């Protein structure tokens, strides 16, 4: 706690006892003070000369262990005999009972082994002797003895100031030590330290008992046991001979823990204690108060020669200890003696605000002054970096002089009101404006400065004085302090501020400010304490009895009567009667026994809850999902969404029992556990609480279990949600037990290495005040921040129906001050403030919050009395207090209330004061007979709600609950209950309050809350959703100012799950609230809530689908139901009510904003821009961060949250104790931040995010496949095969007719092939196509991927990563490149192909003996029978689909060995090598770079036949028959994803089962007489196949997508180099057997975009051709592409007679070209021995000759008949061959040609165009 205690204490023994008591009490889990101290040790008449705010802290020079007592003359201390007796008692086994010691158990997960610290590090001397140990300066290594291991010595590092010298003297009280094992520093209590090193003591830990030896190094350098520590060699405890002296320098700095850096100015030999000092060695000293707003360094450094000043004549007769440096004398002008009893005599503890220059040394009663660096940063503009100057629009020449800064400071102080305190941020803005406005910076001479300064001060009316000195600042300070202590206070009015200016010729002008105003000095001093520190201070004042005088003052009423006696007198007068609740007024009494049988009237308007997600929440959830997808798509491999098939989560909340219940209730109501598949409906209700974990001592065990789950389930995506993540961001290293709370736990959990490294774990931090997470060192990328949507208030008002709820937040409270209503909702209780000021002046030693708390308790007490027993007290109660209590008591009896009342929230941060308030108010309530009228509850995070049974019965009756065991667990459960909630705890933790909360009393929140987070989170308690008409009515009472700033329009508070009242007058309940539209789980909702409302007051048309305005299209896919919702929160026709527990009819549910009562300090900041001070926006965002620059741009209220984040990231840095202080330079990639206003609905948003994230992962496991039903040929023959035949019979297949029409639905838009019996389908389609040329979109269906699916490059899993990913040790260069050359008969030239063959795949090939030349691809034998062998090599031609092509066949091959070759174009080879390093690549020659897929198939077939011949030759030499070599290959598209098989079910019907490609291929390869088949394939899947059995298991028709090709039998049938389909008509005419097997298959294609021509202007297909040598614009596209598209679109002009004429098709010889669906094509093969259609009697409407070869002769054409006027189209490679063809075929005999009928394709000149000539039949 400190080194000494202020006041006249009995003895040093007492000091130690008091110290131990305070520590034990602060650590005690109960908040009750330990009574033993006040009874045994404290003199009741003790008068304190200090208020305990300052604990002295001596920082000696070198080894000078001095100790001083504040406010006590050493010569007047107790006699040495007294001291000796007390010292003897210290360790003796006397009969007096020892102090009770409660050893706190070690936190879970800590090491508890003897000899080891809690971090598990060895401390035993035997093991640490030889190890190097780093000992900080000023520390000693000492040995501690543990009773459990007496044979060992434990090594510790202790600050030598707390150890005695060789005479056993001068050890400071208290303790400061470090652990040498784990390196943890800064243990401030020996109790805490003994727990850490596991001493396991049964008595109170004392350093005197357990620190035994000094440890020294022997001659070998090893550590060994040294001399005993001499704790009591001399039997007297002597105080230091010198009075404590100290010189705080303006260049000293705060502790590194506070300011994010250590000071280099350790030369200052002493530092002022407590608040009067800036210590530069606070880490090594005893516990200290941390100070807010102190900047790391200040303006002027201390000279290294500075030494302490000896006490002026009060020197001690005792000699200085040996080794102490004798102080050197310094000039008297640089020292200041602080007068004795300064605080008592003047009633004020002066605050010295450091300005510019060197402060003097202070000594004497230094506890009565405070030195504050509050404004020092304002004067440091010279330290601005060039970058910051540029940002601010400044130049280095615009820096202000010291004289200008003095005048600006004076000007600022003179204009401050009497109830305002200086604010750093305010003065900084004044300085910045001065720099921007006065670039000239006028020079001020030394003679002008005093005159100008006094002129500035003169406008203040005496509140600011100027003192000018010429020697030093100390001279002016000393004079001011002396006059303050001596002057008769009743005669003079003290100035509020004294500005001391030292006009020194040597050092230039220096200045500082002495604050003497009682309110200002106290506020500044208290504002320097952190929340933890002032709560400790309050505890100290309560424990030590310092509040006794104040408590006795409040034992009387305002009228002077004894309060307790009056209450007892009134209690007796009532004779056991109590005031009747629900009805009547306070005069109607009933007997106290009656309430047991009473119950309130049931609430007929009560309806259970329907959980809903509102549009704003849905928008936020989608934004979160979008950001998660962005992380996955960033290409950084930080998140691979494709591998996850499940979502799990854990919510971390601050240590509040109520918050755990509230969050678990949200999870239950949302049904998210059932939707994620984590729990079933029956268990979800019970298990919801295991998904919520409090950040308390038990968190480590639960997190270990969670992280174990994370590691064991790599295919589950876990989301760790850190809710209210701005609470407790202390780093784990500096965390400790503080005011009963563990600190640093969030850092240990969220930032631990396991969490950071887990690739299947997302961290989502949720906060309404995220500023402390948005520093320069933030762990969250600014791109990963999601902010609640906000819109302009005016728009929301216009578009909302008047009865709807809108969010009413902090900004709205500030704006409400301009409404001009008689009873504002944001108020300052000025009468209360006046009372507080009077009491503050009477009790300068007490903390102001103690005084405010006692006054507040008295106000509520007297208000209750005034309304019941003592009406005369009414005039002594503030109107605010009286109105609130009157409303609380009378509201339940008003008409229509049904016994319901209001909640009154009183915020009391100190637990002890809150317990005192609850106890006192409850006692007064009961004595006044009001115990049935309202409840008084303590709202503590550490405890559950404790409500008396009769109030629980009220709540149960209102709700109609039958369950006798039901008790309220959350504040929302108290909906409608009249009650006072006394909310305690350091911070509000995010609990949601019911709609019945009407008043929020924040009168205790004063100038100690001077950071944005601290202030706004208190007012955030009142934020909620309110009825729009209430706001509009209030605003119409004055001129509206809707343009004021931003308005957050959400649709939910954190009770996002809050029900929408089932109102008669609102269609809302179902417009956006229906379960179907919201896409919310209905797993736990009754069917009755699924009926739509019949209300029509709001048309459904308002609910528009704005999903298109959201980012990516996947959102619609993964949340298809959400598309029915408006993505615009303004258009939501519905808003939630405030309570999850109470659904009320809308006529009763007008929700008004809560009334907030504030202290004056908080009111001034929140009124902000309407007042004279800055608003809370401009304050330091959080106590754990500091401003990075002395000056910065002003932040305004209308900055959006994203802009605020940018601002804070640029201008704030984390302090040293902040968890982000040592954060990595790069933000964590899997961490997101969701920020939104308090109580806006963030919980519902992140629960919805989990739901749609799961849906999206499921969608990632699905694929959209074409769902077109194939066109089947009508039965034409009796030659059919049995339906259930496993394999086809070759003879039966030969009898089947060949269906020339392609059945694949993608060819429905192609020209039908003429046959004897064309399907009737075409007639129908002709008409349809004639009416509408628009191309319809093909139907798709979403199919879940099975374990047998083929995957693309985005798929990663543990099983197949070796298959498709390169092993880190292998390089791409380990793939060998081989050339393979053969002569192509079709091309008539030699072709060279390149193979890239990975080392692991080389066994599939035959190489020459030297191993360098590739000879052939190994083929198996037909006769080989191996059940695991796949004989056919698989060739996949692929282009441009290195990422999306389904080339990963590992799973669909069931992991079996197979040969898969990717056939790629030359220019795409590097891309495929990158994505598929383990695949064999066959690279086509460069001439095929612009060719179609037919060219790839052509080369595959050519290569395969050539390879078959090579393998036959090779194996023939080994005695194998040529016909025994396997002649088949598999040609498969890169879009085949799944395969199915038909099977017969038990009821005789057929079903579909998913199978692997391996099963399909092996089944086909095992077909009997397989070598007689030329080609085999499988049927395309469609959803209709699941409902009907196919008519024939086998058929003969065209095959697509996956074919088993016999390269031997099809040797002479070639693929067209440009068109794939050209292969099939020649094959069917060649007489080979084509088999179609429909027993197996499900092949699906991913959706592909059509090919487009890149051109600026749209071009019609008719422009794809032009006259030869024309000047038409040439197109950058292949000639073949242009020709095909021209024929497809414009063939009705070429063949007008053929349009929709099925009986007269166009004759096409040796080729098939698509002439559009309207024109039928009759295919004829010119090869001899071909099987062609019988064309006798058939008259053709046109003739198409495409690149015809020598087999087409004039005699062949003479066999066909044509209609008169039939048209001819001859297509050739060039104009000369076109003419030669016409002559050779004697076409001019029957066809008429015109010169203008010759055309060419309109492609670029560098590509050879195609030419064609048209003619008419004569």
PDB file of N, CA and C in Angstrom, residues 982-1045:
ATOM      1  N   UNK A 982     -28.804  -1.381  -6.966  1.00  0.00           N
ATOM      2  CA  UNK A 982     -27.557  -0.671  -6.672  1.00  0.00           C
ATOM      3  C   UNK A 982     -26.460  -1.416  -7.422  1.00  0.00           C
ATOM      4  N   UNK A 983     -26.070  -0.864  -8.561  1.00  0.00           N
ATOM      5  CA  UNK A 983     -25.138  -1.547  -9.455  1.00  0.00           C
ATOM      6  C   UNK A 983     -23.714  -1.185  -9.074  1.00  0.00           C
ATOM      7  N   UNK A 984     -22.944  -2.190  -8.704  1.00  0.00           N
ATOM      8  CA  UNK A 984     -21.572  -1.949  -8.261  1.00  0.00           C
ATOM      9  C   UNK A 984     -20.590  -2.602  -9.226  1.00  0.00           C
ATOM     10  N   UNK A 985     -19.316  -2.445  -8.940  1.00  0.00           N
ATOM     11  CA  UNK A 985     -18.279  -2.980  -9.817  1.00  0.00           C
ATOM     12  C   UNK A 985     -17.523  -1.856 -10.489  1.00  0.00           C
ATOM     13  N   UNK A 986     -16.274  -2.160 -10.827  1.00  0.00           N
ATOM     14  CA  UNK A 986     -15.401  -1.139 -11.420  1.00  0.00           C
ATOM     15  C   UNK A 986     -15.995  -0.571 -12.705  1.00  0.00           C
ATOM     16  N   UNK A 987     -16.524  -1.455 -13.566  1.00  0.00           N
ATOM     17  CA  UNK A 987     -17.106  -1.025 -14.847  1.00  0.00           C
ATOM     18  C   UNK A 987     -18.462  -1.681 -15.016  1.00  0.00           C
ATOM     19  N   UNK A 988     -19.393  -1.035 -15.721  1.00  0.00           N
ATOM     20  CA  UNK A 988     -20.573  -1.778 -16.190  1.00  0.00           C
ATOM     21  C   UNK A 988     -20.099  -2.816 -17.213  1.00  0.00           C
ATOM     22  N   UNK A 989     -20.669  -4.002 -17.166  1.00  0.00           N
ATOM     23  CA  UNK A 989     -20.117  -5.100 -17.969  1.00  0.00           C
ATOM     24  C   UNK A 989     -21.001  -5.512 -19.135  1.00  0.00           C
ATOM     25  N   UNK A 990     -22.028  -4.721 -19.444  1.00  0.00           N
ATOM     26  CA  UNK A 990     -22.821  -5.033 -20.636  1.00  0.00           C
ATOM     27  C   UNK A 990     -24.118  -5.742 -20.361  1.00  0.00           C
ATOM     28  N   UNK A 991     -24.548  -5.782 -19.109  1.00  0.00           N
ATOM     29  CA  UNK A 991     -25.831  -6.424 -18.824  1.00  0.00           C
ATOM     30  C   UNK A 991     -26.973  -5.583 -19.400  1.00  0.00           C
ATOM     31  N   UNK A 992     -28.013  -6.274 -19.851  1.00  0.00           N
ATOM     32  CA  UNK A 992     -29.185  -5.586 -20.421  1.00  0.00           C
ATOM     33  C   UNK A 992     -30.235  -5.428 -19.325  1.00  0.00           C
ATOM     34  N   UNK A 993     -30.840  -4.255 -19.289  1.00  0.00           N
ATOM     35  CA  UNK A 993     -31.859  -3.981 -18.275  1.00  0.00           C
ATOM     36  C   UNK A 993     -33.232  -3.993 -18.931  1.00  0.00           C
ATOM     37  N   UNK A 994     -34.269  -4.251 -18.134  1.00  0.00           N
ATOM     38  CA  UNK A 994     -35.620  -4.364 -18.723  1.00  0.00           C
ATOM     39  C   UNK A 994     -36.154  -3.007 -19.147  1.00  0.00           C
ATOM     40  N   UNK A 995     -37.250  -3.061 -19.883  1.00  0.00           N
ATOM     41  CA  UNK A 995     -37.866  -1.813 -20.319  1.00  0.00           C
ATOM     42  C   UNK A 995     -38.421  -1.027 -19.143  1.00  0.00           C
ATOM     43  N   UNK A 996     -38.672  -1.706 -18.027  1.00  0.00           N
ATOM     44  CA  UNK A 996     -39.234  -0.995 -16.885  1.00  0.00           C
ATOM     45  C   UNK A 996     -38.202  -0.137 -16.171  1.00  0.00           C
ATOM     46  N   UNK A 997     -36.925  -0.206 -16.582  1.00  0.00           N
ATOM     47  CA  UNK A 997     -35.925   0.712 -16.026  1.00  0.00           C
ATOM     48  C   UNK A 997     -36.277   2.127 -16.474  1.00  0.00           C
ATOM     49  N   UNK A 998     -36.547   2.994 -15.507  1.00  0.00           N
ATOM     50  CA  UNK A 998     -36.971   4.346 -15.858  1.00  0.00           C
ATOM     51  C   UNK A 998     -35.939   5.400 -15.485  1.00  0.00           C
ATOM     52  N   UNK A 999     -35.218   5.166 -14.403  1.00  0.00           N
ATOM     53  CA  UNK A 999     -34.269   6.168 -13.929  1.00  0.00           C
ATOM     54  C   UNK A 999     -32.883   5.542 -13.776  1.00  0.00           C
ATOM     55  N   UNK A1000     -31.873   6.277 -14.228  1.00  0.00           N
ATOM     56  CA  UNK A1000     -30.485   5.859 -14.037  1.00  0.00           C
ATOM     57  C   UNK A1000     -29.782   6.965 -13.265  1.00  0.00           C
ATOM     58  N   UNK A1001     -29.416   6.666 -12.028  1.00  0.00           N
ATOM     59  CA  UNK A1001     -28.808   7.665 -11.147  1.00  0.00           C
ATOM     60  C   UNK A1001     -27.286   7.526 -11.217  1.00  0.00           C
ATOM     61  N   UNK A1002     -26.650   8.480 -11.890  1.00  0.00           N
ATOM     62  CA  UNK A1002     -25.189   8.450 -12.051  1.00  0.00           C
ATOM     63  C   UNK A1002     -24.547   9.618 -11.309  1.00  0.00           C
ATOM     64  N   UNK A1003     -25.116  10.020 -10.186  1.00  0.00           N
ATOM     65  CA  UNK A1003     -24.591  11.202  -9.502  1.00  0.00           C
ATOM     66  C   UNK A1003     -23.235  10.943  -8.833  1.00  0.00           C
ATOM     67  N   UNK A1004     -22.834   9.680  -8.725  1.00  0.00           N
ATOM     68  CA  UNK A1004     -21.508   9.388  -8.160  1.00  0.00           C
ATOM     69  C   UNK A1004     -20.416   9.418  -9.217  1.00  0.00           C
ATOM     70  N   UNK A1005     -20.798   9.467 -10.480  1.00  0.00           N
ATOM     71  CA  UNK A1005     -19.806   9.444 -11.565  1.00  0.00           C
ATOM     72  C   UNK A1005     -19.361  10.880 -11.808  1.00  0.00           C
ATOM     73  N   UNK A1006     -18.166  11.217 -11.278  1.00  0.00           N
ATOM     74  CA  UNK A1006     -17.751  12.612 -11.348  1.00  0.00           C
ATOM     75  C   UNK A1006     -16.407  12.742 -12.049  1.00  0.00           C
ATOM     76  N   UNK A1007     -15.553  13.629 -11.556  1.00  0.00           N
ATOM     77  CA  UNK A1007     -14.317  13.944 -12.276  1.00  0.00           C
ATOM     78  C   UNK A1007     -13.286  12.822 -12.226  1.00  0.00           C
ATOM     79  N   UNK A1008     -13.558  11.734 -11.525  1.00  0.00           N
ATOM     80  CA  UNK A1008     -12.651  10.584 -11.598  1.00  0.00           C
ATOM     81  C   UNK A1008     -12.830   9.828 -12.909  1.00  0.00           C
ATOM     82  N   UNK A1009     -13.854  10.168 -13.674  1.00  0.00           N
ATOM     83  CA  UNK A1009     -14.168   9.454 -14.916  1.00  0.00           C
ATOM     84  C   UNK A1009     -13.876  10.363 -16.107  1.00  0.00           C
ATOM     85  N   UNK A1010     -12.602  10.664 -16.288  1.00  0.00           N
ATOM     86  CA  UNK A1010     -12.237  11.619 -17.334  1.00  0.00           C
ATOM     87  C   UNK A1010     -11.633  10.948 -18.549  1.00  0.00           C
ATOM     88  N   UNK A1011     -12.076   9.745 -18.873  1.00  0.00           N
ATOM     89  CA  UNK A1011     -11.733   9.158 -20.168  1.00  0.00           C
ATOM     90  C   UNK A1011     -13.039   8.840 -20.887  1.00  0.00           C
ATOM     91  N   UNK A1012     -12.966   8.762 -22.192  1.00  0.00           N
ATOM     92  CA  UNK A1012     -14.182   8.586 -22.984  1.00  0.00           C
ATOM     93  C   UNK A1012     -14.887   7.278 -22.628  1.00  0.00           C
ATOM     94  N   UNK A1013     -14.112   6.193 -22.566  1.00  0.00           N
ATOM     95  CA  UNK A1013     -14.736   4.898 -22.267  1.00  0.00           C
ATOM     96  C   UNK A1013     -15.384   4.912 -20.894  1.00  0.00           C
ATOM     97  N   UNK A1014     -14.640   5.405 -19.888  1.00  0.00           N
ATOM     98  CA  UNK A1014     -15.158   5.372 -18.517  1.00  0.00           C
ATOM     99  C   UNK A1014     -16.466   6.131 -18.408  1.00  0.00           C
ATOM    100  N   UNK A1015     -16.543   7.293 -19.057  1.00  0.00           N
ATOM    101  CA  UNK A1015     -17.745   8.116 -18.943  1.00  0.00           C
ATOM    102  C   UNK A1015     -18.892   7.555 -19.777  1.00  0.00           C
ATOM    103  N   UNK A1016     -18.595   7.194 -21.020  1.00  0.00           N
ATOM    104  CA  UNK A1016     -19.677   6.775 -21.915  1.00  0.00           C
ATOM    105  C   UNK A1016     -20.261   5.425 -21.528  1.00  0.00           C
ATOM    106  N   UNK A1017     -19.436   4.537 -20.949  1.00  0.00           N
ATOM    107  CA  UNK A1017     -20.016   3.243 -20.604  1.00  0.00           C
ATOM    108  C   UNK A1017     -20.980   3.368 -19.422  1.00  0.00           C
ATOM    109  N   UNK A1018     -20.812   4.408 -18.615  1.00  0.00           N
ATOM    110  CA  UNK A1018     -21.779   4.626 -17.530  1.00  0.00           C
ATOM    111  C   UNK A1018     -23.112   5.100 -18.107  1.00  0.00           C
ATOM    112  N   UNK A1019     -23.059   6.078 -19.022  1.00  0.00           N
ATOM    113  CA  UNK A1019     -24.301   6.568 -19.630  1.00  0.00           C
ATOM    114  C   UNK A1019     -24.896   5.496 -20.542  1.00  0.00           C
ATOM    115  N   UNK A1020     -24.020   4.616 -21.049  1.00  0.00           N
ATOM    116  CA  UNK A1020     -24.507   3.533 -21.901  1.00  0.00           C
ATOM    117  C   UNK A1020     -25.492   2.622 -21.201  1.00  0.00           C
ATOM    118  N   UNK A1021     -25.505   2.637 -19.870  1.00  0.00           N
ATOM    119  CA  UNK A1021     -26.488   1.830 -19.129  1.00  0.00           C
ATOM    120  C   UNK A1021     -27.917   2.227 -19.482  1.00  0.00           C
ATOM    121  N   UNK A1022     -28.108   3.475 -19.891  1.00  0.00           N
ATOM    122  CA  UNK A1022     -29.460   3.964 -20.151  1.00  0.00           C
ATOM    123  C   UNK A1022     -29.873   3.808 -21.598  1.00  0.00           C
ATOM    124  N   UNK A1023     -28.936   3.444 -22.483  1.00  0.00           N
ATOM    125  CA  UNK A1023     -29.265   3.362 -23.908  1.00  0.00           C
ATOM    126  C   UNK A1023     -30.206   2.192 -24.178  1.00  0.00           C
ATOM    127  N   UNK A1024     -31.146   2.410 -25.081  1.00  0.00           N
ATOM    128  CA  UNK A1024     -32.135   1.362 -25.360  1.00  0.00           C
ATOM    129  C   UNK A1024     -32.897   1.729 -26.630  1.00  0.00           C
ATOM    130  N   UNK A1025     -33.855   0.889 -26.989  1.00  0.00           N
ATOM    131  CA  UNK A1025     -34.773   1.208 -28.096  1.00  0.00           C
ATOM    132  C   UNK A1025     -35.998   1.897 -27.531  1.00  0.00           C
ATOM    133  N   UNK A1026     -36.427   2.961 -28.194  1.00  0.00           N
ATOM    134  CA  UNK A1026     -37.578   3.731 -27.706  1.00  0.00           C
ATOM    135  C   UNK A1026     -38.577   3.886 -28.843  1.00  0.00           C
ATOM    136  N   UNK A1027     -39.794   4.247 -28.455  1.00  0.00           N
ATOM    137  CA  UNK A1027     -40.841   4.459 -29.464  1.00  0.00           C
ATOM    138  C   UNK A1027     -40.558   5.747 -30.220  1.00  0.00           C
ATOM    139  N   UNK A1028     -40.664   5.663 -31.517  1.00  0.00           N
ATOM    140  CA  UNK A1028     -40.340   6.816 -32.355  1.00  0.00           C
ATOM    141  C   UNK A1028     -41.252   8.002 -32.062  1.00  0.00           C
ATOM    142  N   UNK A1029     -42.536   7.742 -31.797  1.00  0.00           N
ATOM    143  CA  UNK A1029     -43.447   8.856 -31.579  1.00  0.00           C
ATOM    144  C   UNK A1029     -43.109   9.615 -30.301  1.00  0.00           C
ATOM    145  N   UNK A1030     -42.527   8.921 -29.311  1.00  0.00           N
ATOM    146  CA  UNK A1030     -42.133   9.608 -28.076  1.00  0.00           C
ATOM    147  C   UNK A1030     -41.049  10.636 -28.382  1.00  0.00           C
ATOM    148  N   UNK A1031     -40.069  10.220 -29.201  1.00  0.00           N
ATOM    149  CA  UNK A1031     -38.975  11.125 -29.562  1.00  0.00           C
ATOM    150  C   UNK A1031     -39.513  12.290 -30.386  1.00  0.00           C
ATOM    151  N   UNK A1032     -40.405  11.979 -31.327  1.00  0.00           N
ATOM    152  CA  UNK A1032     -40.923  13.039 -32.196  1.00  0.00           C
ATOM    153  C   UNK A1032     -41.731  14.056 -31.408  1.00  0.00           C
ATOM    154  N   UNK A1033     -42.532  13.562 -30.445  1.00  0.00           N
ATOM    155  CA  UNK A1033     -43.324  14.489 -29.623  1.00  0.00           C
ATOM    156  C   UNK A1033     -42.408  15.415 -28.838  1.00  0.00           C
ATOM    157  N   UNK A1034     -41.315  14.833 -28.303  1.00  0.00           N
ATOM    158  CA  UNK A1034     -40.393  15.650 -27.510  1.00  0.00           C
ATOM    159  C   UNK A1034     -39.724  16.695 -28.380  1.00  0.00           C
ATOM    160  N   UNK A1035     -39.395  16.322 -29.597  1.00  0.00           N
ATOM    161  CA  UNK A1035     -38.653  17.239 -30.463  1.00  0.00           C
ATOM    162  C   UNK A1035     -39.549  18.344 -31.013  1.00  0.00           C
ATOM    163  N   UNK A1036     -40.836  18.045 -31.121  1.00  0.00           N
ATOM    164  CA  UNK A1036     -41.715  19.089 -31.678  1.00  0.00           C
ATOM    165  C   UNK A1036     -41.974  20.189 -30.667  1.00  0.00           C
ATOM    166  N   UNK A1037     -41.599  19.978 -29.418  1.00  0.00           N
ATOM    167  CA  UNK A1037     -41.830  21.025 -28.429  1.00  0.00           C
ATOM    168  C   UNK A1037     -40.877  22.190 -28.611  1.00  0.00           C
ATOM    169  N   UNK A1038     -39.876  22.023 -29.445  1.00  0.00           N
ATOM    170  CA  UNK A1038     -38.955  23.117 -29.739  1.00  0.00           C
ATOM    171  C   UNK A1038     -38.579  23.001 -31.205  1.00  0.00           C
ATOM    172  N   UNK A1039     -37.833  23.953 -31.700  1.00  0.00           N
ATOM    173  CA  UNK A1039     -37.416  23.882 -33.099  1.00  0.00           C
ATOM    174  C   UNK A1039     -36.557  22.650 -33.302  1.00  0.00           C
ATOM    175  N   UNK A1040     -36.969  21.754 -34.166  1.00  0.00           N
ATOM    176  CA  UNK A1040     -36.210  20.514 -34.318  1.00  0.00           C
ATOM    177  C   UNK A1040     -34.879  20.757 -35.011  1.00  0.00           C
ATOM    178  N   UNK A1041     -33.900  19.945 -34.624  1.00  0.00           N
ATOM    179  CA  UNK A1041     -32.589  20.028 -35.274  1.00  0.00           C
ATOM    180  C   UNK A1041     -32.185  18.636 -35.714  1.00  0.00           C
ATOM    181  N   UNK A1042     -32.949  18.102 -36.670  1.00  0.00           N
ATOM    182  CA  UNK A1042     -32.672  16.737 -37.091  1.00  0.00           C
ATOM    183  C   UNK A1042     -31.319  16.589 -37.771  1.00  0.00           C
ATOM    184  N   UNK A1043     -30.794  17.696 -38.235  1.00  0.00           N
ATOM    185  CA  UNK A1043     -29.541  17.570 -38.976  1.00  0.00           C
ATOM    186  C   UNK A1043     -28.361  17.277 -38.065  1.00  0.00           C
ATOM    187  N   UNK A1044     -28.612  17.265 -36.782  1.00  0.00           N
ATOM    188  CA  UNK A1044     -27.493  17.088 -35.862  1.00  0.00           C
ATOM    189  C   UNK A1044     -26.951  15.677 -35.911  1.00  0.00           C
ATOM    190  N   UNK A1045     -25.968  15.462 -36.736  1.00  0.00           N
ATOM    191  CA  UNK A1045     -25.151  14.277 -36.603  1.00  0.00           C
ATOM    192  C   UNK A1045     -25.778  12.970 -36.975  1.00  0.00           C
TER     193      UNK A1045
END
